[in-house]
PDB file of C-alpha atoms in Angstrom:
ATOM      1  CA  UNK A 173      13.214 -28.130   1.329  1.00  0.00           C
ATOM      2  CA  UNK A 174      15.570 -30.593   2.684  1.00  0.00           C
ATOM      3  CA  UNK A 175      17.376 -29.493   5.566  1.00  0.00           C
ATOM      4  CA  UNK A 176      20.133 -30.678   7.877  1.00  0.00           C
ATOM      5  CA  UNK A 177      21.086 -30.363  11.567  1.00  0.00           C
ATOM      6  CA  UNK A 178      23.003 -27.086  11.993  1.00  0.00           C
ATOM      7  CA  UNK A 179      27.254 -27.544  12.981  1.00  0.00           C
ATOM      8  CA  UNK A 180      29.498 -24.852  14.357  1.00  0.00           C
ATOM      9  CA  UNK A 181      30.733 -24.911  10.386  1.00  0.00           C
ATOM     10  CA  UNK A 182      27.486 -23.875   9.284  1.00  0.00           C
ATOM     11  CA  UNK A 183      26.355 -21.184  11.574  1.00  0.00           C
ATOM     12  CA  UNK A 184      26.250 -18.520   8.397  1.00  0.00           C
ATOM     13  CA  UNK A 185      23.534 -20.546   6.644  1.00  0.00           C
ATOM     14  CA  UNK A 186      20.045 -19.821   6.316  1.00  0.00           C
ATOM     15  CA  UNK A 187      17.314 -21.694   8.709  1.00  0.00           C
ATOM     16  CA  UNK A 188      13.488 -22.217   8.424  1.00  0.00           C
ATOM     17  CA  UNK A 189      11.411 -20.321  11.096  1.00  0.00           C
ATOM     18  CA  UNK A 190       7.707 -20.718  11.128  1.00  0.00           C
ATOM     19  CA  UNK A 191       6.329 -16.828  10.604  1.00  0.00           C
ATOM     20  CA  UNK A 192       2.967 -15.371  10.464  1.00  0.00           C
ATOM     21  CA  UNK A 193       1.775 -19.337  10.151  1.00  0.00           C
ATOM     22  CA  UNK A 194       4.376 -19.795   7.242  1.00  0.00           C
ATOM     23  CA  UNK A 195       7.558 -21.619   6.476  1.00  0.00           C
ATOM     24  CA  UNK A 196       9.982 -19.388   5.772  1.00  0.00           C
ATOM     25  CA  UNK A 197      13.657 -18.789   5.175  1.00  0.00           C
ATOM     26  CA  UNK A 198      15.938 -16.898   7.215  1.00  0.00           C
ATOM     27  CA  UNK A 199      19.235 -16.062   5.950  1.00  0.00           C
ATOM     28  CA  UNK A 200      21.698 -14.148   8.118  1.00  0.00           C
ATOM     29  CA  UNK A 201      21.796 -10.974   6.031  1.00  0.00           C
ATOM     30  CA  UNK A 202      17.991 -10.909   7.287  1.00  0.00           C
ATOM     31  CA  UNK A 203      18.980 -10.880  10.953  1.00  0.00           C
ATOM     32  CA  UNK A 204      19.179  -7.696  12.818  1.00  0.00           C
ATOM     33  CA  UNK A 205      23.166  -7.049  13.993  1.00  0.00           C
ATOM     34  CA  UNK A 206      22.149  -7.571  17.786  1.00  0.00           C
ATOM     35  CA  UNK A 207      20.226 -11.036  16.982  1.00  0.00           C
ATOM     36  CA  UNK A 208      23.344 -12.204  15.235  1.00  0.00           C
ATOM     37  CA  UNK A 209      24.611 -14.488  17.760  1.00  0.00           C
ATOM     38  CA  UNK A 210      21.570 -15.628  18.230  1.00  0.00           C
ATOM     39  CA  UNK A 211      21.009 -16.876  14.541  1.00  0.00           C
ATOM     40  CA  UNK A 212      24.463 -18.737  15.163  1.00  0.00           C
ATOM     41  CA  UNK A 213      23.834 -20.583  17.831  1.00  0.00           C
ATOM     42  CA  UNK A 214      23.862 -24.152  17.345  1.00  0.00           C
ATOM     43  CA  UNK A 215      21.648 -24.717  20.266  1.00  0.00           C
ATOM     44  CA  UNK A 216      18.780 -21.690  19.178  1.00  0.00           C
ATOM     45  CA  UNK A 217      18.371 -22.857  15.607  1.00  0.00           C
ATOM     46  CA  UNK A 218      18.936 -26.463  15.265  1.00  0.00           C
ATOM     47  CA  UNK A 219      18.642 -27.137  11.380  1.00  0.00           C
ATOM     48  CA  UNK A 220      19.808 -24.951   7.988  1.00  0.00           C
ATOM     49  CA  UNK A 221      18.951 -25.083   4.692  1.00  0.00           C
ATOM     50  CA  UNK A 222      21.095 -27.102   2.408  1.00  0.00           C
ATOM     51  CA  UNK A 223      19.807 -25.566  -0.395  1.00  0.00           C
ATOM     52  CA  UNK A 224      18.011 -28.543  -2.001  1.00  0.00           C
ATOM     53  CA  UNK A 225      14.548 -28.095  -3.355  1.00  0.00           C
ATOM     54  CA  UNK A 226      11.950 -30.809  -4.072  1.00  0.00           C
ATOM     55  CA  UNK A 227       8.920 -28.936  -5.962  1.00  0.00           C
ATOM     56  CA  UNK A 228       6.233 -30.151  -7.548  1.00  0.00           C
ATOM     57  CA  UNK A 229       5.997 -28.412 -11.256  1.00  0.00           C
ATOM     58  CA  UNK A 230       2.069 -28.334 -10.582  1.00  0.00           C
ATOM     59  CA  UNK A 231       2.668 -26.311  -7.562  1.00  0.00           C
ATOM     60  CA  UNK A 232       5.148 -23.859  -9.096  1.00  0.00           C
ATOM     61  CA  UNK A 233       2.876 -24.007 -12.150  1.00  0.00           C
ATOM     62  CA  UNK A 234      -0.431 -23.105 -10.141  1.00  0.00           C
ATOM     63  CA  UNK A 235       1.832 -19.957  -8.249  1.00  0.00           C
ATOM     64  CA  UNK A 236       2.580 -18.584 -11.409  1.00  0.00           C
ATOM     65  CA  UNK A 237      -0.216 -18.252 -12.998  1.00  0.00           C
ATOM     66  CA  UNK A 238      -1.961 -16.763  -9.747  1.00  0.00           C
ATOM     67  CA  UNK A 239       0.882 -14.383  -9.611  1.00  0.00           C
ATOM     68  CA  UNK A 240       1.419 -15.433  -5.593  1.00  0.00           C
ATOM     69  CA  UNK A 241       4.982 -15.731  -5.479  1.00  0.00           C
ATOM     70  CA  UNK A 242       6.314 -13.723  -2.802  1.00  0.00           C
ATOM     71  CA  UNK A 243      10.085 -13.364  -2.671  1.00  0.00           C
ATOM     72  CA  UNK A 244      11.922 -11.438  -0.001  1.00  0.00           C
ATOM     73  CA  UNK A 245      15.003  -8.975  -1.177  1.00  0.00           C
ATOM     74  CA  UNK A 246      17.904  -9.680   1.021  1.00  0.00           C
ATOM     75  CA  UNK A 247      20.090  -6.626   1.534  1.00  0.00           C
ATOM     76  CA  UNK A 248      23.313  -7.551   1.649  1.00  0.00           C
ATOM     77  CA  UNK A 249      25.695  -4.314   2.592  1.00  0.00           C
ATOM     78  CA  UNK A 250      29.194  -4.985   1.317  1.00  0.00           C
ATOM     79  CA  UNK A 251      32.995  -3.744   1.355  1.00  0.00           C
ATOM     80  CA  UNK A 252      35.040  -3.923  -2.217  1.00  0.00           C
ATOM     81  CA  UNK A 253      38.696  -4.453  -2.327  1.00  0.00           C
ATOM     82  CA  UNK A 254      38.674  -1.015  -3.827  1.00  0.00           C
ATOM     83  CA  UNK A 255      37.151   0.458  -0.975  1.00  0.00           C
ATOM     84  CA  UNK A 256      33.659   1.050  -2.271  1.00  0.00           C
ATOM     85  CA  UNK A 257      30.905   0.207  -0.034  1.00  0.00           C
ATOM     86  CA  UNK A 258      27.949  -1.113  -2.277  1.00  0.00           C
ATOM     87  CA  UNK A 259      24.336  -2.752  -1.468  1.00  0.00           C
ATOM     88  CA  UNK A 260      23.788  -5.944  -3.073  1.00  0.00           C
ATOM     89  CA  UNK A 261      20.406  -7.244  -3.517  1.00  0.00           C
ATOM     90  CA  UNK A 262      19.663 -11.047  -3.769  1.00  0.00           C
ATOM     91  CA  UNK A 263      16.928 -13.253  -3.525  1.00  0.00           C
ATOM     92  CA  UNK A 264      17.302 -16.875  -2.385  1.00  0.00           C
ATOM     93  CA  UNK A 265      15.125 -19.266  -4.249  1.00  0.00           C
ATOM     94  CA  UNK A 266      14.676 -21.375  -0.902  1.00  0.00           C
ATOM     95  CA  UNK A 267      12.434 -17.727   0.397  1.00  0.00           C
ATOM     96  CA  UNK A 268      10.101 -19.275  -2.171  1.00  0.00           C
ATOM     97  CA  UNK A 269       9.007 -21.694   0.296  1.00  0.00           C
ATOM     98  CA  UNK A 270       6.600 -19.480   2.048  1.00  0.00           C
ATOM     99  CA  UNK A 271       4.434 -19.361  -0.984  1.00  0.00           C
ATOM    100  CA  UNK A 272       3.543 -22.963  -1.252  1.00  0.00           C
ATOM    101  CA  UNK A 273       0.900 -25.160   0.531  1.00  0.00           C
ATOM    102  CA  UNK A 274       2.455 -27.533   2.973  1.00  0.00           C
ATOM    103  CA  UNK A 275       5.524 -26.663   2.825  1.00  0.00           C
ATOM    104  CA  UNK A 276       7.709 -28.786   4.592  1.00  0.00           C
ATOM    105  CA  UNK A 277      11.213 -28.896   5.991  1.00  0.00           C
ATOM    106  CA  UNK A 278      12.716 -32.397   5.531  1.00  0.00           C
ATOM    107  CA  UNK A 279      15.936 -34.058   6.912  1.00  0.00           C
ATOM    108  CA  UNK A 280      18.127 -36.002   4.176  1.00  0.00           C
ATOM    109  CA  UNK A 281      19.109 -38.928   6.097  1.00  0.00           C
ATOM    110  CA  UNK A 282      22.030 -39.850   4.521  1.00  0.00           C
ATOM    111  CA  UNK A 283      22.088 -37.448   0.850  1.00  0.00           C
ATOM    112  CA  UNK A 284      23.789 -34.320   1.843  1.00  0.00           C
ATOM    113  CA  UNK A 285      27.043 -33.205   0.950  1.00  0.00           C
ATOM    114  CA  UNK A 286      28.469 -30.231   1.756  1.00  0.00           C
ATOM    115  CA  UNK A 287      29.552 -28.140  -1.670  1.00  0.00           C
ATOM    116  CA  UNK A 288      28.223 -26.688  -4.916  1.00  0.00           C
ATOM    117  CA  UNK A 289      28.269 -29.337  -7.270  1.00  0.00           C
ATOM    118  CA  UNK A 290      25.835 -32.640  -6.888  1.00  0.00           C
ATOM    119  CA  UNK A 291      27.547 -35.592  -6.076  1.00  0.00           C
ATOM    120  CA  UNK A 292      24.545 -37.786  -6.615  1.00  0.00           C
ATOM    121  CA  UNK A 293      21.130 -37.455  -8.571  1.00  0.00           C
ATOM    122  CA  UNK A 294      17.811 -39.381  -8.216  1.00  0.00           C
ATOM    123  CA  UNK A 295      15.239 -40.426 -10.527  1.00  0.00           C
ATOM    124  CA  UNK A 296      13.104 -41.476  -7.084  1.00  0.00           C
ATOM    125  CA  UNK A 297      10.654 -38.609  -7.213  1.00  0.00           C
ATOM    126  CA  UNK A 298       7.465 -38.685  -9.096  1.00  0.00           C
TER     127      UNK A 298
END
């Protein structure tokens, strides 16, 4: 998972935490209300996720067919414009990172761009 150092600008994004010997993700829906500020803190958690995933289809392959993957539900609690108050449920395909061997969080040195379309692609990775 590659993963960048953390601004003020980014303080709502999700972090990797090292849990029960596992890499995991922690997204801020997962944070208890009074650990909040905590999870923002630029100087408490250093890096967050930029949502780019390096995976080798072995691995994936291998977790699939021994029915390991382990995905946490985020509850999300939210307010409609119509004044309904509703529970959203949503999975973030970084969580997946707890399920495989070696996991590692790594720093793009120069490849990250802020947004939600790629800017660049790379045939690098074998």
């Amino acid at each position: 998972m590659e993963v960048t150092d953390k601004t003020r600008a980014d303080v709502k994004g999700g972090t990797l935490i090292q849990y029960e010997e596992k890499l995991r993700l922690l997204e801020i829906a997962q944070v208890p209300k009074e650990h909040v500020d905590d999870f923002k803190s630029v100087k408490t958690f250093k890096i967050f996720n930029t949502n780019n995933l390096w995976i080798k289809l072995t691995a994936v392959d291998r977790i699939l067919d021994e029915e390991t993957m382990d995905m946490d539900v985020i509850i999300n609690n939210k307010h409609l414009d119509n004044g309904l108050n509703i529970i959203q449920l949503e999975q973030a395909v970084g969580a997946a990172v707890k399920s495989f061997i070696g996991a590692l969080g790594v720093p793009p040195t120069i490849c990250f761009y802020p947004g939600h379309a790629g800017v660049r692609s790379s045939d690098c990775f074998r």
